[in-house]
Amino acid sequence: MGQITLQDVQKSFGPVHIIKGADLDIADGSFVVFVGPSGCGKTTLLRLIAGLEDVSGGKILIDGKNVVDTPPAKRGLSMVFQSYALYPHMSVRGNIGFGLKMAGLPKDEINRKVEAAAATLNLTPYLDRKPRELSGGQRQRVAIGRAIVREPKAFLFDEPLSNLDAALRVQMRIEVTRLQKQLGTTAIYVTHDQVEAMTMADKIVVLNGGKIEQYGSPLELYERPANLFVAGFIGSPKMNFVTGESALQRGAATIGVRPEHLRIEREGAGGWQGTISVAEHLGSDTFLYVDAGPLGMLTARYIGELSLHAGDRVSLVPDPQRIHRFDDGGNALRG
Ligand code: ATP
């Protein structure tokens, strides 16, 4: 089992209040991603769960037991860091088995578990190599292997892929997701990377300034963001926001429309008029950055190639089904 519950978790460093009352229910076996801007408290919250920091208030329950006074090694969690934290003088075999050796397991049992983990992670040919003889992706797999053999209640990942190049990140992202599903072990994963969050998570926690803004599945956050912050944070390019008279729709102070929900028409077709300031042609997509006068800059996305260029006049017509409305406090209006 690996069910993790946070109840009003608080953390201050000296006078500075960093985590401002986090409540969260993480189901056994689920993959939960913490996202949010730099400094919002993602790593701090993960370290509190790991026991690497003490809470200033509240409870952390693992399978129903409050662990705030339990030392990290006794919480049954395994952490995987961005820096891998491998021992350079030890072989892959030694690194993966290190925690088990420290725990005093018999040698043949350690070997069996290390070899099974190495097979799962495609590391069998490298068991006798040293970390410096491995690629970045292989090193990261060793770090994950070390976490797996301990058979934890949950994996805690702190930006584990951020040292890898773009192509390898995509490959490892898929591997980590597949592995977590195969093992069925609860995972909490901290990242800056929206695409990682959207593709890996069963549920995403959006943090901002030490508070949880929303907790939900990737599609819930995309389709029904709770407030302006989540609406602006999830989705790339960002949602367009329009305020003022042209936004006044059934009590809304602001309306939001994602770039992919603006239909691009020739000038005069209704909607919002503007001049293309920049057109990006990616082949698969066309992004238009449109100067819409008093409404500001609007971004529109077209799937496929669109032969439009800077200086062309266009109408951007919002899909009425996909307009998000927000009150003057920034909270989403429904219905
Ligand atoms: P990033 O994405 O940049 O890694 P984060 O969301 O993980 O950021 P944290 O590392 O959790 O953010 O930091 C949250 C805030 O807490 C920051 O303002 C940071 O400066 C502060 N902080 C973190 N650790 C300490 C500490 N040991 N002492 C004092 N302040 C700290």
Short mmCIF file of C-alpha atoms and ligand atoms in Angstrom, two decimals:
data_model
loop_
_atom_site.label_atom_id
_atom_site.label_comp_id
_atom_site.label_asym_id
_atom_site.label_seq_id
_atom_site.Cartn_x
_atom_site.Cartn_y
_atom_site.Cartn_z
CA MET A 1 0.00 0.00 0.00
CA GLY A 2 1.05 3.59 -0.47
CA GLN A 3 -1.74 6.00 0.31
CA ILE A 4 -0.52 9.45 1.28
CA THR A 5 -2.68 12.13 2.90
CA LEU A 6 -1.67 15.67 3.82
CA GLN A 7 -3.77 17.54 6.38
CA ASP A 8 -3.16 21.28 6.72
CA VAL A 9 0.60 20.86 6.24
CA GLN A 10 2.53 24.04 7.04
CA LYS A 11 6.19 24.92 6.63
CA SER A 12 8.06 28.06 7.63
CA PHE A 13 11.76 28.70 7.25
CA GLY A 14 12.40 31.19 10.06
CA PRO A 15 9.83 33.95 9.68
CA VAL A 16 8.98 33.02 6.08
CA HIS A 17 5.81 30.99 5.59
CA ILE A 18 6.48 28.75 2.57
CA ILE A 19 3.78 26.04 2.61
CA LYS A 20 0.49 27.58 3.63
CA GLY A 21 -1.81 24.74 4.62
CA ALA A 22 -1.66 21.89 2.10
CA ASP A 23 -4.50 19.32 2.04
CA LEU A 24 -4.11 16.43 -0.37
CA ASP A 25 -5.23 12.84 -0.83
CA ILE A 26 -2.95 10.69 -2.97
CA ALA A 27 -4.50 7.33 -3.82
CA ASP A 28 -2.46 4.14 -3.61
CA GLY A 29 -0.84 3.36 -6.96
CA SER A 30 -1.46 6.76 -8.49
CA PHE A 31 1.03 9.02 -10.22
CA VAL A 32 0.78 12.57 -8.88
CA VAL A 33 2.77 15.47 -10.31
CA PHE A 34 3.53 18.75 -8.47
CA VAL A 35 3.86 21.69 -10.87
CA GLY A 36 4.08 25.42 -10.38
CA PRO A 37 6.38 28.36 -10.96
CA SER A 38 9.90 28.49 -9.55
CA GLY A 39 9.89 29.00 -5.78
CA CYS A 40 6.24 27.97 -5.26
CA GLY A 41 7.23 25.21 -2.82
CA LYS A 42 7.15 22.01 -4.91
CA THR A 43 10.46 20.66 -3.66
CA THR A 44 9.75 21.75 -0.10
CA LEU A 45 6.45 19.85 -0.11
CA LEU A 46 8.17 16.74 -1.48
CA ARG A 47 10.93 16.99 1.16
CA LEU A 48 8.32 17.31 3.90
CA ILE A 49 6.69 14.08 2.72
CA ALA A 50 10.12 12.40 2.53
CA GLY A 51 10.95 13.60 6.04
CA LEU A 52 14.01 15.56 4.87
CA GLU A 53 12.34 18.65 6.38
CA ASP A 54 10.19 18.83 9.51
CA VAL A 55 6.66 20.22 9.19
CA SER A 56 5.81 23.40 11.09
CA GLY A 57 2.22 22.20 11.46
CA GLY A 58 -0.31 19.66 10.19
CA LYS A 59 -0.16 15.94 9.54
CA ILE A 60 1.28 13.63 6.90
CA LEU A 61 -0.38 10.21 6.87
CA ILE A 62 1.10 7.23 5.07
CA ASP A 63 -1.41 4.37 4.95
CA GLY A 64 -3.30 6.09 7.74
CA LYS A 65 -0.36 6.57 10.10
CA ASN A 66 0.90 10.06 10.96
CA VAL A 67 4.62 10.05 10.11
CA VAL A 68 5.62 13.62 10.99
CA ASP A 69 7.85 12.29 13.79
CA THR A 70 9.09 9.26 11.80
CA PRO A 71 12.67 9.57 10.43
CA PRO A 72 13.02 9.50 6.61
CA ALA A 73 14.49 5.98 6.44
CA LYS A 74 11.49 4.57 8.34
CA ARG A 75 8.79 6.11 6.15
CA GLY A 76 9.10 3.45 3.47
CA LEU A 77 9.61 5.97 0.65
CA SER A 78 12.39 6.13 -1.96
CA MET A 79 13.57 9.42 -3.40
CA VAL A 80 15.10 9.87 -6.88
CA PHE A 81 17.02 13.12 -7.38
CA GLN A 82 17.90 15.21 -10.39
CA SER A 83 21.60 14.79 -9.56
CA TYR A 84 21.26 10.94 -9.47
CA ALA A 85 23.47 10.88 -6.31
CA LEU A 86 25.37 7.75 -7.46
CA TYR A 87 28.57 6.59 -5.76
CA PRO A 88 31.31 7.10 -8.41
CA HIS A 89 33.64 4.37 -7.11
CA MET A 90 30.92 1.70 -7.04
CA SER A 91 29.68 -0.40 -9.96
CA VAL A 92 26.09 -0.27 -11.15
CA ARG A 93 25.48 -3.47 -9.17
CA GLY A 94 26.95 -1.87 -6.03
CA ASN A 95 24.96 1.33 -6.49
CA ILE A 96 21.62 -0.41 -7.02
CA GLY A 97 22.19 -2.78 -4.10
CA PHE A 98 23.68 -0.25 -1.70
CA GLY A 99 20.53 0.40 0.35
CA LEU A 100 19.83 -3.32 0.67
CA LYS A 101 23.40 -3.97 1.84
CA MET A 102 23.05 -1.25 4.46
CA ALA A 103 19.78 -2.85 5.58
CA GLY A 104 21.75 -6.09 6.15
CA LEU A 105 20.04 -8.31 3.55
CA PRO A 106 21.83 -11.57 2.62
CA LYS A 107 24.09 -11.33 -0.42
CA ASP A 108 22.16 -13.74 -2.65
CA GLU A 109 18.89 -11.93 -1.97
CA ILE A 110 20.55 -8.61 -2.84
CA ASN A 111 21.89 -10.09 -6.08
CA ARG A 112 18.49 -11.46 -7.02
CA LYS A 113 16.75 -8.13 -6.45
CA VAL A 114 19.47 -6.10 -8.18
CA GLU A 115 19.38 -8.37 -11.22
CA ALA A 116 15.59 -8.23 -11.44
CA ALA A 117 15.65 -4.41 -11.26
CA ALA A 118 18.46 -4.25 -13.83
CA ALA A 119 16.43 -6.46 -16.19
CA THR A 120 13.35 -4.24 -15.79
CA LEU A 121 15.45 -1.15 -16.55
CA ASN A 122 17.51 -2.67 -19.41
CA LEU A 123 20.68 -2.29 -17.36
CA THR A 124 21.80 -5.92 -17.31
CA PRO A 125 24.76 -5.38 -19.71
CA TYR A 126 26.07 -2.54 -17.55
CA LEU A 127 26.02 -4.13 -14.08
CA ASP A 128 29.80 -4.11 -13.73
CA ARG A 129 30.39 -0.62 -15.12
CA LYS A 130 31.09 2.51 -13.05
CA PRO A 131 28.73 5.52 -13.31
CA ARG A 132 31.30 7.51 -15.36
CA GLU A 133 31.11 4.80 -18.05
CA LEU A 134 27.35 5.35 -18.50
CA SER A 135 25.24 7.85 -20.44
CA GLY A 136 23.00 10.33 -18.61
CA GLY A 137 19.91 8.23 -19.27
CA GLN A 138 21.62 5.06 -18.01
CA ARG A 139 22.74 6.87 -14.84
CA GLN A 140 19.21 8.01 -14.23
CA ARG A 141 18.02 4.42 -14.66
CA VAL A 142 20.55 3.29 -12.04
CA ALA A 143 19.16 5.89 -9.64
CA ILE A 144 15.66 4.58 -10.33
CA GLY A 145 16.92 0.99 -9.87
CA ARG A 146 18.21 1.87 -6.46
CA ALA A 147 14.75 3.20 -5.55
CA ILE A 148 12.94 0.13 -6.96
CA VAL A 149 14.88 -2.56 -5.08
CA ARG A 150 13.82 -1.12 -1.77
CA GLU A 151 10.19 -1.89 -2.72
CA PRO A 152 8.96 1.39 -1.26
CA LYS A 153 5.38 2.44 -0.58
CA ALA A 154 6.00 5.38 -2.88
CA PHE A 155 8.62 6.89 -5.17
CA LEU A 156 9.39 10.56 -4.72
CA PHE A 157 10.96 12.10 -7.83
CA ASP A 158 12.54 15.56 -7.71
CA GLU A 159 12.91 16.81 -11.31
CA PRO A 160 14.65 13.54 -12.23
CA LEU A 161 14.92 14.25 -15.95
CA SER A 162 16.03 17.87 -15.99
CA ASN A 163 19.70 17.08 -16.66
CA LEU A 164 18.90 15.10 -19.82
CA ASP A 165 18.70 16.43 -23.36
CA ALA A 166 15.30 16.91 -24.98
CA ALA A 167 15.13 13.60 -26.88
CA LEU A 168 16.26 11.54 -23.91
CA ARG A 169 13.79 13.31 -21.65
CA VAL A 170 10.95 12.17 -23.88
CA GLN A 171 12.23 8.58 -23.87
CA MET A 172 12.76 8.52 -20.08
CA ARG A 173 9.38 10.14 -19.50
CA ILE A 174 7.74 7.23 -21.29
CA GLU A 175 9.94 4.69 -19.45
CA VAL A 176 9.21 6.12 -16.00
CA THR A 177 5.46 6.17 -16.70
CA ARG A 178 5.50 2.59 -18.00
CA LEU A 179 7.57 1.39 -15.06
CA GLN A 180 5.32 3.05 -12.49
CA LYS A 181 2.24 1.43 -14.04
CA GLN A 182 3.99 -1.94 -14.20
CA LEU A 183 5.06 -1.80 -10.55
CA GLY A 184 1.82 -0.19 -9.36
CA THR A 185 3.76 1.88 -6.84
CA THR A 186 2.48 5.32 -5.83
CA ALA A 187 4.65 8.09 -7.30
CA ILE A 188 4.98 11.80 -6.56
CA TYR A 189 6.91 13.70 -9.20
CA VAL A 190 8.09 17.32 -9.09
CA THR A 191 8.65 19.12 -12.38
CA HIS A 192 8.69 22.54 -14.05
CA ASP A 193 7.77 20.89 -17.29
CA GLN A 194 4.12 21.16 -18.22
CA VAL A 195 4.36 18.47 -20.87
CA GLU A 196 5.77 16.03 -18.30
CA ALA A 197 2.98 16.95 -15.93
CA MET A 198 0.22 16.56 -18.53
CA THR A 199 1.51 13.28 -19.97
CA MET A 200 2.73 11.44 -16.86
CA ALA A 201 0.19 12.36 -14.20
CA ASP A 202 -2.98 10.64 -13.14
CA LYS A 203 -3.50 13.81 -11.13
CA ILE A 204 -1.70 17.15 -11.06
CA VAL A 205 -1.23 19.47 -8.08
CA VAL A 206 -0.82 23.08 -9.21
CA LEU A 207 1.06 25.04 -6.55
CA ASN A 208 1.42 28.79 -6.40
CA GLY A 209 3.01 30.76 -3.59
CA GLY A 210 2.87 27.78 -1.21
CA LYS A 211 -0.83 27.09 -1.81
CA ILE A 212 -2.57 24.39 -3.80
CA GLU A 213 -4.53 26.15 -6.52
CA GLN A 214 -6.12 22.98 -7.95
CA TYR A 215 -5.79 19.19 -7.77
CA GLY A 216 -7.23 17.20 -10.62
CA SER A 217 -6.60 15.08 -13.69
CA PRO A 218 -4.68 16.71 -16.56
CA LEU A 219 -7.86 17.04 -18.63
CA GLU A 220 -9.85 18.51 -15.75
CA LEU A 221 -7.21 21.21 -15.34
CA TYR A 222 -7.18 21.89 -19.07
CA GLU A 223 -10.95 21.89 -19.53
CA ARG A 224 -12.12 23.26 -16.19
CA PRO A 225 -9.36 25.35 -14.58
CA ALA A 226 -10.54 26.57 -11.17
CA ASN A 227 -9.13 30.07 -11.52
CA LEU A 228 -7.09 32.47 -13.63
CA PHE A 229 -3.80 31.17 -12.27
CA VAL A 230 -4.42 27.55 -13.30
CA ALA A 231 -5.96 28.66 -16.60
CA GLY A 232 -2.81 30.64 -17.42
CA PHE A 233 -0.37 28.05 -16.15
CA ILE A 234 -1.72 24.91 -17.83
CA GLY A 235 -1.60 24.92 -21.63
CA SER A 236 1.03 26.05 -24.09
CA PRO A 237 0.88 28.57 -25.67
CA LYS A 238 -0.97 30.20 -22.80
CA MET A 239 -4.70 30.86 -22.70
CA ASN A 240 -5.73 34.32 -24.01
CA PHE A 241 -7.40 36.56 -21.45
CA VAL A 242 -9.66 39.43 -22.39
CA THR A 243 -11.08 41.96 -19.95
CA GLY A 244 -13.19 45.05 -20.39
CA GLU A 245 -16.36 45.50 -22.34
CA SER A 246 -15.79 42.89 -25.00
CA ALA A 247 -15.33 40.33 -22.23
CA LEU A 248 -18.55 41.05 -20.37
CA GLN A 249 -20.39 37.79 -20.66
CA ARG A 250 -22.91 36.71 -18.10
CA GLY A 251 -21.23 38.36 -15.11
CA ALA A 252 -17.63 37.63 -16.07
CA ALA A 253 -14.86 40.14 -15.36
CA THR A 254 -12.42 38.24 -17.57
CA ILE A 255 -12.88 35.65 -20.26
CA GLY A 256 -10.27 33.18 -21.43
CA VAL A 257 -9.93 31.32 -24.72
CA ARG A 258 -7.16 28.89 -25.54
CA PRO A 259 -5.20 29.54 -28.78
CA GLU A 260 -6.54 26.29 -30.27
CA HIS A 261 -10.14 27.45 -29.67
CA LEU A 262 -9.88 30.62 -31.75
CA ARG A 263 -11.01 30.09 -35.33
CA ILE A 264 -8.92 32.08 -37.78
CA GLU A 265 -11.00 33.85 -40.47
CA ARG A 266 -10.51 36.62 -42.96
CA GLU A 267 -11.08 40.13 -41.61
CA GLY A 268 -14.69 41.07 -40.94
CA ALA A 269 -15.93 37.56 -40.16
CA GLY A 270 -16.94 38.52 -36.60
CA GLY A 271 -15.06 37.83 -33.40
CA TRP A 272 -11.96 39.86 -32.65
CA GLN A 273 -10.12 41.78 -35.39
CA GLY A 274 -6.39 42.30 -35.48
CA THR A 275 -3.13 42.38 -37.43
CA ILE A 276 -0.71 39.48 -37.43
CA SER A 277 2.44 40.57 -35.67
CA VAL A 278 4.33 37.27 -35.92
CA ALA A 279 3.42 34.03 -37.72
CA GLU A 280 5.26 30.84 -36.77
CA HIS A 281 5.08 28.03 -39.32
CA LEU A 282 6.02 24.71 -37.72
CA GLY A 283 4.62 22.52 -40.46
CA SER A 284 2.43 20.61 -38.03
CA ASP A 285 1.04 23.82 -36.51
CA THR A 286 0.78 27.49 -37.30
CA PHE A 287 0.92 29.96 -34.41
CA LEU A 288 -0.29 33.51 -34.99
CA TYR A 289 0.47 36.35 -32.59
CA VAL A 290 -2.15 38.94 -33.38
CA ASP A 291 -2.21 42.56 -32.29
CA ALA A 292 -5.87 43.07 -31.47
CA GLY A 293 -5.62 46.76 -30.48
CA PRO A 294 -7.33 47.45 -27.15
CA LEU A 295 -7.64 43.70 -26.44
CA GLY A 296 -3.86 43.32 -26.51
CA MET A 297 -1.93 40.50 -28.16
CA LEU A 298 -3.87 37.32 -28.88
CA THR A 299 -2.39 33.95 -29.77
CA ALA A 300 -4.13 31.59 -32.16
CA ARG A 301 -3.13 28.07 -33.06
CA TYR A 302 -4.06 26.30 -36.26
CA ILE A 303 -3.32 22.61 -36.68
CA GLY A 304 -1.57 22.37 -40.02
CA GLU A 305 -0.06 24.95 -42.34
CA LEU A 306 -1.81 28.26 -42.89
CA SER A 307 -0.50 30.64 -45.50
CA LEU A 308 -0.77 33.87 -43.49
CA HIS A 309 2.01 36.30 -42.66
CA ALA A 310 2.97 39.28 -40.54
CA GLY A 311 0.89 42.30 -41.52
CA ASP A 312 -2.17 40.30 -42.68
CA ARG A 313 -5.49 41.28 -41.10
CA VAL A 314 -7.57 38.48 -39.53
CA SER A 315 -10.64 37.82 -37.43
CA LEU A 316 -10.30 35.49 -34.47
CA VAL A 317 -13.60 33.86 -33.60
CA PRO A 318 -13.83 32.14 -30.19
CA ASP A 319 -15.53 28.76 -30.05
CA PRO A 320 -18.55 29.61 -27.85
CA GLN A 321 -18.39 26.16 -26.20
CA ARG A 322 -14.79 26.71 -25.09
CA ILE A 323 -14.94 30.17 -23.50
CA HIS A 324 -13.82 30.27 -19.85
CA ARG A 325 -15.38 32.94 -17.64
CA PHE A 326 -13.83 34.33 -14.44
CA ASP A 327 -15.24 36.64 -11.76
CA ASP A 328 -13.40 39.71 -10.48
CA GLY A 329 -11.68 37.56 -7.84
CA GLY A 330 -10.23 35.40 -10.63
CA ASN A 331 -12.35 32.34 -9.84
CA ALA A 332 -13.94 30.35 -12.65
CA LEU A 333 -17.66 30.84 -13.23
CA ARG A 334 -19.55 27.71 -14.25
CA GLY A 335 -22.80 27.10 -16.03
P1 ATP B 1 12.04 25.42 -8.15
O1 ATP B 1 11.06 25.01 -9.19
O2 ATP B 1 12.75 26.68 -8.49
O3 ATP B 1 12.96 24.32 -7.72
P2 ATP B 1 10.25 24.99 -5.92
O4 ATP B 1 8.82 25.23 -6.27
O5 ATP B 1 10.72 23.60 -5.82
O6 ATP B 1 11.17 25.84 -6.88
P3 ATP B 1 11.18 25.26 -3.24
O7 ATP B 1 12.56 24.80 -3.52
O8 ATP B 1 10.28 24.38 -2.52
O9 ATP B 1 10.50 25.77 -4.57
O10 ATP B 1 11.31 26.63 -2.44
C1 ATP B 1 10.16 27.35 -2.00
C2 ATP B 1 10.62 28.60 -1.27
O11 ATP B 1 11.24 28.21 -0.04
C3 ATP B 1 11.65 29.42 -2.01
O12 ATP B 1 11.34 30.79 -1.82
C4 ATP B 1 12.95 29.05 -1.34
O13 ATP B 1 13.85 30.12 -1.40
C5 ATP B 1 12.52 28.78 0.09
N1 ATP B 1 13.37 27.77 0.76
C6 ATP B 1 13.55 26.50 0.39
N2 ATP B 1 14.39 25.86 1.24
C7 ATP B 1 14.75 26.76 2.18
C8 ATP B 1 15.59 26.72 3.34
N3 ATP B 1 16.20 25.60 3.69
N4 ATP B 1 15.71 27.86 4.05
C9 ATP B 1 15.08 28.99 3.70
N5 ATP B 1 14.25 29.10 2.63
C10 ATP B 1 14.10 28.01 1.88
#
